[in-house]
Short mmCIF file of C-alpha atoms in Angstrom, two decimals:
data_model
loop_
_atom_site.label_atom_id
_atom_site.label_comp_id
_atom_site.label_asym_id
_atom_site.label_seq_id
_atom_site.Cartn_x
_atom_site.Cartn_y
_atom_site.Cartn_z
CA UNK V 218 -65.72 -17.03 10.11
CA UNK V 219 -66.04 -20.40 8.89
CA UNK V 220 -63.22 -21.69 6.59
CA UNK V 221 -63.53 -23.65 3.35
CA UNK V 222 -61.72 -27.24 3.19
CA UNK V 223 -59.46 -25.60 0.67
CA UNK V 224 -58.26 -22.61 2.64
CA UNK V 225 -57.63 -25.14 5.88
CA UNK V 226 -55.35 -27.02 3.64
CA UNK V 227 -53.67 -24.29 2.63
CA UNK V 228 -53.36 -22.48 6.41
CA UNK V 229 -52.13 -25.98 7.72
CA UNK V 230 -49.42 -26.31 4.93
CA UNK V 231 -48.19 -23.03 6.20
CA UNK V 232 -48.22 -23.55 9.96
CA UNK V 233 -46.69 -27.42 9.01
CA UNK V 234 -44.00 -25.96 7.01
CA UNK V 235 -40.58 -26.53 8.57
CA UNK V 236 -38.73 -23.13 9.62
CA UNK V 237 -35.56 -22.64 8.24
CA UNK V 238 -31.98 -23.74 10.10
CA UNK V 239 -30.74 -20.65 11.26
CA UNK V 240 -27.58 -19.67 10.12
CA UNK V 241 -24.48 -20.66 11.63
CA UNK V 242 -22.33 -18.01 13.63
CA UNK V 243 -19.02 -17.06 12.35
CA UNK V 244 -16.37 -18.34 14.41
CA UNK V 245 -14.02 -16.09 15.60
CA UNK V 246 -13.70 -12.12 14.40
CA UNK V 247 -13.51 -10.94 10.95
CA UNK V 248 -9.81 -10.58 10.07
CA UNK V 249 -9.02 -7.52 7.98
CA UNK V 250 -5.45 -7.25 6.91
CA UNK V 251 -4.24 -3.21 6.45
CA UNK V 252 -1.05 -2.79 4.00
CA UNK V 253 0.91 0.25 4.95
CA UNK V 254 3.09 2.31 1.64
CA UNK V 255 6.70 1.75 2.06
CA UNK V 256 7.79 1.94 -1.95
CA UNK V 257 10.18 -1.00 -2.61
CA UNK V 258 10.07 -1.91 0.89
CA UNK V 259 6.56 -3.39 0.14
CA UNK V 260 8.04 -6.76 -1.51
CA UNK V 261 7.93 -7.53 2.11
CA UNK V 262 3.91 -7.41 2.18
CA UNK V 263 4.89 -10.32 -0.02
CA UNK V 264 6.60 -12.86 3.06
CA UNK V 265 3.89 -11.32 5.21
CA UNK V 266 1.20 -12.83 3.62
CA UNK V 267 3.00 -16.40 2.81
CA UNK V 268 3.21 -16.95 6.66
CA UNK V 269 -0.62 -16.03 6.87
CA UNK V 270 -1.45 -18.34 4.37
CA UNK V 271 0.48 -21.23 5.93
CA UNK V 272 -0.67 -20.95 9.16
CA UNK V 273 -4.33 -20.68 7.74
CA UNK V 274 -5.21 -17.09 8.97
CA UNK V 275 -7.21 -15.86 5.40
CA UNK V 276 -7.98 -12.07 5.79
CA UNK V 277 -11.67 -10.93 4.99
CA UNK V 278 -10.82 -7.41 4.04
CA UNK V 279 -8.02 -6.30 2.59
CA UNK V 280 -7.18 -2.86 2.52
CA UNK V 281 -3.85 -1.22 1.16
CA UNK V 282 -1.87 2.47 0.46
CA UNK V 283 0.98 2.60 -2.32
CA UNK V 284 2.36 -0.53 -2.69
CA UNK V 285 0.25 -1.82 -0.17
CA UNK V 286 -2.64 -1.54 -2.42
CA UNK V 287 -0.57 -3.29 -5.41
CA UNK V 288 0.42 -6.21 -2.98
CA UNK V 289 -3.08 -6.58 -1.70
CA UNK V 290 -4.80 -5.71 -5.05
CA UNK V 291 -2.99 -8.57 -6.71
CA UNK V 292 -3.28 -10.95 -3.84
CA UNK V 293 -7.05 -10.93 -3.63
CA UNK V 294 -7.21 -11.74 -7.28
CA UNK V 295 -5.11 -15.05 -6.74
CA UNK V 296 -1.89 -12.88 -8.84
CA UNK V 297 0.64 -12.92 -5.46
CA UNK V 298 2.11 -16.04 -7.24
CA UNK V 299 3.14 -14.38 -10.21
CA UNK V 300 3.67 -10.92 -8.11
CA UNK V 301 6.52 -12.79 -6.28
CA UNK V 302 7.66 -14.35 -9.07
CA UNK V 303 8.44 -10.77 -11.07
CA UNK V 304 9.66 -9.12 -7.64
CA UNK V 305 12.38 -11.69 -7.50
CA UNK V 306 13.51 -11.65 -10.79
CA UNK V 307 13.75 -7.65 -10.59
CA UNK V 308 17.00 -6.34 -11.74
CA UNK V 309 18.28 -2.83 -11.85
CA UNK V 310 18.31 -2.77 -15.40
CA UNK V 311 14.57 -4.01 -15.26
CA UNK V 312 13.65 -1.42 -12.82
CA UNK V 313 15.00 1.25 -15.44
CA UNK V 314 13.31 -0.26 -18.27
CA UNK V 315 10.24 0.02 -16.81
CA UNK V 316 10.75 3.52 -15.85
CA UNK V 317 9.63 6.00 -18.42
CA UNK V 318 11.20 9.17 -17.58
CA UNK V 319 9.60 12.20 -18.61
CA UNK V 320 10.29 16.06 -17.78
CA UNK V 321 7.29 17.24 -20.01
CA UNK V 322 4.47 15.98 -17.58
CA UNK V 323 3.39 16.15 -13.54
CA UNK V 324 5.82 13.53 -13.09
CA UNK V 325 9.59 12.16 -13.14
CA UNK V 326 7.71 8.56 -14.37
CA UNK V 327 5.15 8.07 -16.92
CA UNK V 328 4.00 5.24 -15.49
CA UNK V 329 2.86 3.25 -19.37
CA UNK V 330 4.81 1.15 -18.72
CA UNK V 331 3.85 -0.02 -14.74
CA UNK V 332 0.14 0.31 -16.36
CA UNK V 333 0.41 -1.83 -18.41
CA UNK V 334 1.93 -4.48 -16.95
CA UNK V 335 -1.20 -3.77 -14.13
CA UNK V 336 -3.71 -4.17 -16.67
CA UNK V 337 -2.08 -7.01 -17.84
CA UNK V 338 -2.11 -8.83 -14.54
CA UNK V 339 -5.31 -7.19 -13.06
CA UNK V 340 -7.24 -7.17 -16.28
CA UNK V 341 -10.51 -5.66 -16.22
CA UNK V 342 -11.63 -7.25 -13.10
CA UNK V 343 -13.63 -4.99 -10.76
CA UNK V 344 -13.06 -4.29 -6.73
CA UNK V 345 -16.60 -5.13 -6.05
CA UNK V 346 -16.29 -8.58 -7.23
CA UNK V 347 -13.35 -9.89 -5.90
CA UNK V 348 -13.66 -12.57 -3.40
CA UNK V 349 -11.92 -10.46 -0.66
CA UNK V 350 -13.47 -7.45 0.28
CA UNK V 351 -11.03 -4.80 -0.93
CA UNK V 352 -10.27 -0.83 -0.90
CA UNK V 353 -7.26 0.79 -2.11
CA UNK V 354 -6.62 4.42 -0.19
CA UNK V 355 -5.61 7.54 -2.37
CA UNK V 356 -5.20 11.36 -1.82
CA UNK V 357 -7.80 13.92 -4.04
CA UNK V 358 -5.14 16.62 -5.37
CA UNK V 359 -6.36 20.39 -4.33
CA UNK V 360 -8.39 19.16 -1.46
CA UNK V 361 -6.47 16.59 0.44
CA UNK V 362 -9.51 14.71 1.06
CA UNK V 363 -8.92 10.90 1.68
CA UNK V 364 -10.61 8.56 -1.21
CA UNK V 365 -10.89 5.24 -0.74
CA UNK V 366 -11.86 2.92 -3.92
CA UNK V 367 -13.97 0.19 -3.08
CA UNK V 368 -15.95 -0.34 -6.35
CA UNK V 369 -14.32 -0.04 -10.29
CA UNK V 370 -11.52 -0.54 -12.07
CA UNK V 371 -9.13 -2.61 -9.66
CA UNK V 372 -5.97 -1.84 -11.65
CA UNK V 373 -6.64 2.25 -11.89
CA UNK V 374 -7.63 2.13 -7.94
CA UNK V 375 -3.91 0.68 -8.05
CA UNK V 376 -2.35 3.18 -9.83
CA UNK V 377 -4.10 5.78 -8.32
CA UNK V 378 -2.86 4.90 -4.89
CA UNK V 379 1.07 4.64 -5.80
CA UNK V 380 1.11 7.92 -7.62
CA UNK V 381 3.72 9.22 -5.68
CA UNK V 382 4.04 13.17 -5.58
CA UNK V 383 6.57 14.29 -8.43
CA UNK V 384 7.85 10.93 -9.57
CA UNK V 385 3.97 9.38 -10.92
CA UNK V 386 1.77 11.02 -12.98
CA UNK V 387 -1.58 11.90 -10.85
CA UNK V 388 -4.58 8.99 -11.93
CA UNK V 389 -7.94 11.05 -12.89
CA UNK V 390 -10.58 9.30 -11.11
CA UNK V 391 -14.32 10.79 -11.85
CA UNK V 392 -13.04 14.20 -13.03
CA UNK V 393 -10.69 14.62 -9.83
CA UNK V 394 -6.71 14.08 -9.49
CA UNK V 395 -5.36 11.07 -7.40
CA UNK V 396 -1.97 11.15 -5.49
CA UNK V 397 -0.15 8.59 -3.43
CA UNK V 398 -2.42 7.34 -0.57
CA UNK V 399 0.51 7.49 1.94
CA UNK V 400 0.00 10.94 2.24
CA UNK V 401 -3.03 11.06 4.48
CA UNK V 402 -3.32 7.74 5.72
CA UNK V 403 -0.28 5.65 5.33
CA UNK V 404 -1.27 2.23 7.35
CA UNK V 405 -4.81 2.18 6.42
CA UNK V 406 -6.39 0.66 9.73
CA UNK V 407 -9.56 2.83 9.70
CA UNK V 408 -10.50 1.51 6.33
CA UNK V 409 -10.32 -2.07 7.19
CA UNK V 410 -12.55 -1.09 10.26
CA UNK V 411 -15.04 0.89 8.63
CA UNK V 412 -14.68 -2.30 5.97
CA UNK V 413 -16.55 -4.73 8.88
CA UNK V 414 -13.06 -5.87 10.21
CA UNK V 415 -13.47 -6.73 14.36
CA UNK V 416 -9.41 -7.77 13.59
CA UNK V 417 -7.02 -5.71 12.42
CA UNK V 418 -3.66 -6.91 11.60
CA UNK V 419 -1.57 -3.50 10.24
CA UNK V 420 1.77 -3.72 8.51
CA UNK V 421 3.67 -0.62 9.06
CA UNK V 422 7.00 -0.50 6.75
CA UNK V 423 8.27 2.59 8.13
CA UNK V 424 8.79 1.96 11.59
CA UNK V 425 12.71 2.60 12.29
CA UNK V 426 12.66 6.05 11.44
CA UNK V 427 14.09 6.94 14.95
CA UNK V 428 14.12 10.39 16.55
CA UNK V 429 11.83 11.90 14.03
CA UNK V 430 9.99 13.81 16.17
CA UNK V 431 12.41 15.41 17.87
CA UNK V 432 12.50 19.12 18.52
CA UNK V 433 15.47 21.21 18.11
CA UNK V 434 14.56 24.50 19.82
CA UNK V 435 18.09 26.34 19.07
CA UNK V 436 19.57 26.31 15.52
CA UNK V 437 21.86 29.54 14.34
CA UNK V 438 20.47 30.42 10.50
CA UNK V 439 23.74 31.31 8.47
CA UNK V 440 23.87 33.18 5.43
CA UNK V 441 23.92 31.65 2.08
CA UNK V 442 26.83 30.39 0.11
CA UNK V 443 27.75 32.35 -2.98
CA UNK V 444 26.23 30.83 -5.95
CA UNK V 445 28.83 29.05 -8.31
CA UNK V 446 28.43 27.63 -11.56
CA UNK V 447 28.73 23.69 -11.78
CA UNK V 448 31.95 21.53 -12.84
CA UNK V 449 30.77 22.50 -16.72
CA UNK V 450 30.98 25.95 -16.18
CA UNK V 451 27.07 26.01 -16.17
CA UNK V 452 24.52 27.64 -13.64
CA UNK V 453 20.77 27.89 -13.04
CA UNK V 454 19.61 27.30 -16.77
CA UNK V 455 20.88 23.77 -17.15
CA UNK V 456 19.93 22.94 -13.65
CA UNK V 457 16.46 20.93 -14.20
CA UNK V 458 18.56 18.67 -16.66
CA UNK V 459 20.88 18.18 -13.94
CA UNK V 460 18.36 17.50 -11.39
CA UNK V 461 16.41 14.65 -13.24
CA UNK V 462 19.27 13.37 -14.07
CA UNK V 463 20.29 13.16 -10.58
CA UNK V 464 16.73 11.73 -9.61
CA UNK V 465 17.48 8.73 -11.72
CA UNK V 466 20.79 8.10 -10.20
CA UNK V 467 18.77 8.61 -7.12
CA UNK V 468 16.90 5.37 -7.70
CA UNK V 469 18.73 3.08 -8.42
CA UNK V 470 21.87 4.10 -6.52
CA UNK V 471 19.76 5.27 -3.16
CA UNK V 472 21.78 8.43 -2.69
CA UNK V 473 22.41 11.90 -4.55
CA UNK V 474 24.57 12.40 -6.39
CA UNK V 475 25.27 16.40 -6.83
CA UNK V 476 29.39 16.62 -5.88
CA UNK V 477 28.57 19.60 -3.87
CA UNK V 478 26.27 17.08 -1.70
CA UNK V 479 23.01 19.09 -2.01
CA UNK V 480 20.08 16.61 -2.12
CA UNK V 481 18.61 16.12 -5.85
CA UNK V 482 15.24 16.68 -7.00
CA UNK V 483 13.82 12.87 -6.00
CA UNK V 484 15.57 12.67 -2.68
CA UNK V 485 14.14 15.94 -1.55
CA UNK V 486 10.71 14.25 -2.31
CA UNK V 487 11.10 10.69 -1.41
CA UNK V 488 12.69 12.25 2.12
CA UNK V 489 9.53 14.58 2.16
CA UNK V 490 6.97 11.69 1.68
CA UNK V 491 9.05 9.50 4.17
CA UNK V 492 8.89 12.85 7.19
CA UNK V 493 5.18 13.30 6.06
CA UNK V 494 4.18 9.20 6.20
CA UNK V 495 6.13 8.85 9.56
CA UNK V 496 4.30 11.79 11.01
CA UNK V 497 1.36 10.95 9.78
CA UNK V 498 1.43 7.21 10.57
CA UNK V 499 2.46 7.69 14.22
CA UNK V 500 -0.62 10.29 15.04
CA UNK V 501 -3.59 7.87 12.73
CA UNK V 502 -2.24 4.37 14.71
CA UNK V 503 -2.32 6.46 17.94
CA UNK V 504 -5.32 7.12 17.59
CA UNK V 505 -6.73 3.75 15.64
CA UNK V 506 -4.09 1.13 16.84
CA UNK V 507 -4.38 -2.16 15.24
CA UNK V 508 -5.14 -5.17 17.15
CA UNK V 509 -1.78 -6.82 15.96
CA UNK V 510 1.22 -4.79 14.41
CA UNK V 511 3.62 -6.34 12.30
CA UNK V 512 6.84 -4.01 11.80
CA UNK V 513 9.46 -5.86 9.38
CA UNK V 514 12.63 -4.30 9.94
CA UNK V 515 13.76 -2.73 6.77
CA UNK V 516 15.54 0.35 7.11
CA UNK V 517 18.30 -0.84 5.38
CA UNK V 518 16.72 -1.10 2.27
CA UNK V 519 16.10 1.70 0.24
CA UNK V 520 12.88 3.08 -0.92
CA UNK V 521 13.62 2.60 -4.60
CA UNK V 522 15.35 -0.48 -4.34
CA UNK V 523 12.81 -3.18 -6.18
CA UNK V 524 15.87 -5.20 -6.76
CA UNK V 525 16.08 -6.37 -3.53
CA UNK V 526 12.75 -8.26 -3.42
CA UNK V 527 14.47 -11.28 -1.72
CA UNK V 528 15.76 -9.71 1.26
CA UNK V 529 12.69 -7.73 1.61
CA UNK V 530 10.27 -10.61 1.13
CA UNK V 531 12.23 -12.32 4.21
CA UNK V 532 12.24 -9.92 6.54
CA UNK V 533 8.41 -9.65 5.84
CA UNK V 534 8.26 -13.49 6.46
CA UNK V 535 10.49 -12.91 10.18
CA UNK V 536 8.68 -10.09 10.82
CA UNK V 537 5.30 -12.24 10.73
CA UNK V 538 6.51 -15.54 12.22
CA UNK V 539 7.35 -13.18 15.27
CA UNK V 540 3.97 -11.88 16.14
CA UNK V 541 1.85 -15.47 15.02
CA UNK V 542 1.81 -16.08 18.85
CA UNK V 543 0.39 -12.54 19.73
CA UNK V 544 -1.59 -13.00 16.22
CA UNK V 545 -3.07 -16.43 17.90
CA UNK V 546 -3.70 -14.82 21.43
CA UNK V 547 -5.79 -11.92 20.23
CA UNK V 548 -7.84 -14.37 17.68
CA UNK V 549 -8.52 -16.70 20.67
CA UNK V 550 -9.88 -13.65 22.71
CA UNK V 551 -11.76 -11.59 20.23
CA UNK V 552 -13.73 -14.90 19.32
CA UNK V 553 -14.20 -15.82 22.85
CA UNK V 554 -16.24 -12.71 23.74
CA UNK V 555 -18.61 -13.87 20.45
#
């Protein structure tokens, strides 16, 4: 077939047009940062991620459970500035104001209050556009099933993953019930995986909980105490009133407080969520282990302690400055296999 002048232009333009440069290769693997729950102990999410930024190591992903998710939430929206600045300037008295107890709902804490101050932070940015790639992990209520929010409303993917059994409200999320993430995957390293991560740094806040899994194969069962009305002369009826108010002296004193010495209401859960986390955390990292693990050391602070942001941010920031040379050494040969 004989071509026309015009279509021999047009066929030589083509074959003359210069192909494009291909696109450079990322250097080095994709860091993806996973934020374990850990309550108040979280603040120290806050050190951990100063050192990163300072020695220039910028997760990708982001993932995060409980206060994980808050921490990370707020620092891939540029907010860890003013996060800080709040944590540090916690007081008891703050903690309590924010706290809107309630025995009429599903939990010891409103939450308004904590919402609020989300939305006010978060605003109505969505996950999906963030800079960082992000996911916040959360338990479905009835099923167990583990949810992870990647796409919405960044502040109630938030909320949703610190609604801690018993003290927060559950967060409805398409017609289904959202609970604390810690309680099916508390140091969410298969998220940041599935997320694209070839890197996974993992901060696990709940690492000193020592002989947990020990077995004790031989323990008598004695009989029951008599039941006695309490120093007022009171028994069963008044005892809910009794309990929350124990709860809150629970929080902010990080003990119970019943004179007989029988746990309260909250530190029955907050020691249930800690035995569930721990056993939960050891068999998921076992079988997912991060590339790096950072373990601050902060089992002398207690879980509802928020007042203590200082001490917790620090021993984030030691925690991290400890593992930057195994942080280096597994950077250098991840991105040497590339």
């Amino acid at each position: 077939m004989v071509l026309s002048a015009l279509q021999f232009r047009r066929s030589a333009e083509v074959v003359s047009t210069p192909l494009p440069e291909p696109k450079p290769q990322p250097k080095g693997p994709v860091i993806g940062l996973a934020l374990g729950g850990g309550v108040a102990r979280g603040w120290a999410h806050i050190g951990i991620l100063r050192v990163l930024e300072r020695e220039g190591i910028r997760p990708k992903i982001v993932t995060g459970t409980s206060i994980g998710a808050v921490v990370g939430g707020c620092w891939a929206t540029g907010y860890l500035d003013q996060l800080e600045l709040f944590a540090r300037r916690l007081t008891k008295r703050g903690i309590f104001n924010l706290m809107d107890f309630s025995l009429s709902g599903s939990g010891l804490v409103g939450g308004r209050r904590l919402r609020e101050m989300l939305d006010e932070a978060l605003g109505d940015r969505a996950i999906e556009n963030l800079p960082t790639r992000f996911a916040a992990v959360a338990t479905e209520y009835g099923t167990g099933h583990e949810i992870w929010l990647k796409r919405g409303h960044l502040g109630t993917a938030v909320r949703a993953s610190y609604a801690i059994p018993g003290v927060f409200e559950p967060v409805k999320v398409n017609d289904k019930w959202l609970l604390d993430g810690a309680l099916v995957n508390p140091v969410p390293v298969t998220t940041a995986r599935a997320l694209g991560a070839t890197m996974v740094i993992a901060v696990n806040l709940n690492n000193e909980h020592f002989g947990r899994s020990t077995v004790i194969s031989d323990r008598v069962a004695e009989p029951p105490p008599a039941e006695t009305p309490d120093a007022t002369g009171r028994s069963g009826l008044f005892r809910p009133v009794k309990d929350a108010a124990n709860a809150v002296s629970y929080y902010f004193n990080g003990r119970p407080s019943t004179p007989s010495g029988t746990p309260s209401i909250a530190s029955v859960m907050i020691e249930t969520i800690n035995i569930t986390q721990d056993r939960i955390a050891r068999s998921r990292l076992a079988g997912d282990p991060p590339d790096v693990m950072i373990a601050p050391k902060l089992a002398r602070i207690g879980l509802f302690e928020f007042h203590r942001a200082d001490e917790a941010i620090a021993l984030g920031a030691e925690a991290a400055e400890r593992m930057l040379p195994d942080l280096r050494e597994v950077f250098d040969a991840l991105a040497a296999r590339q």
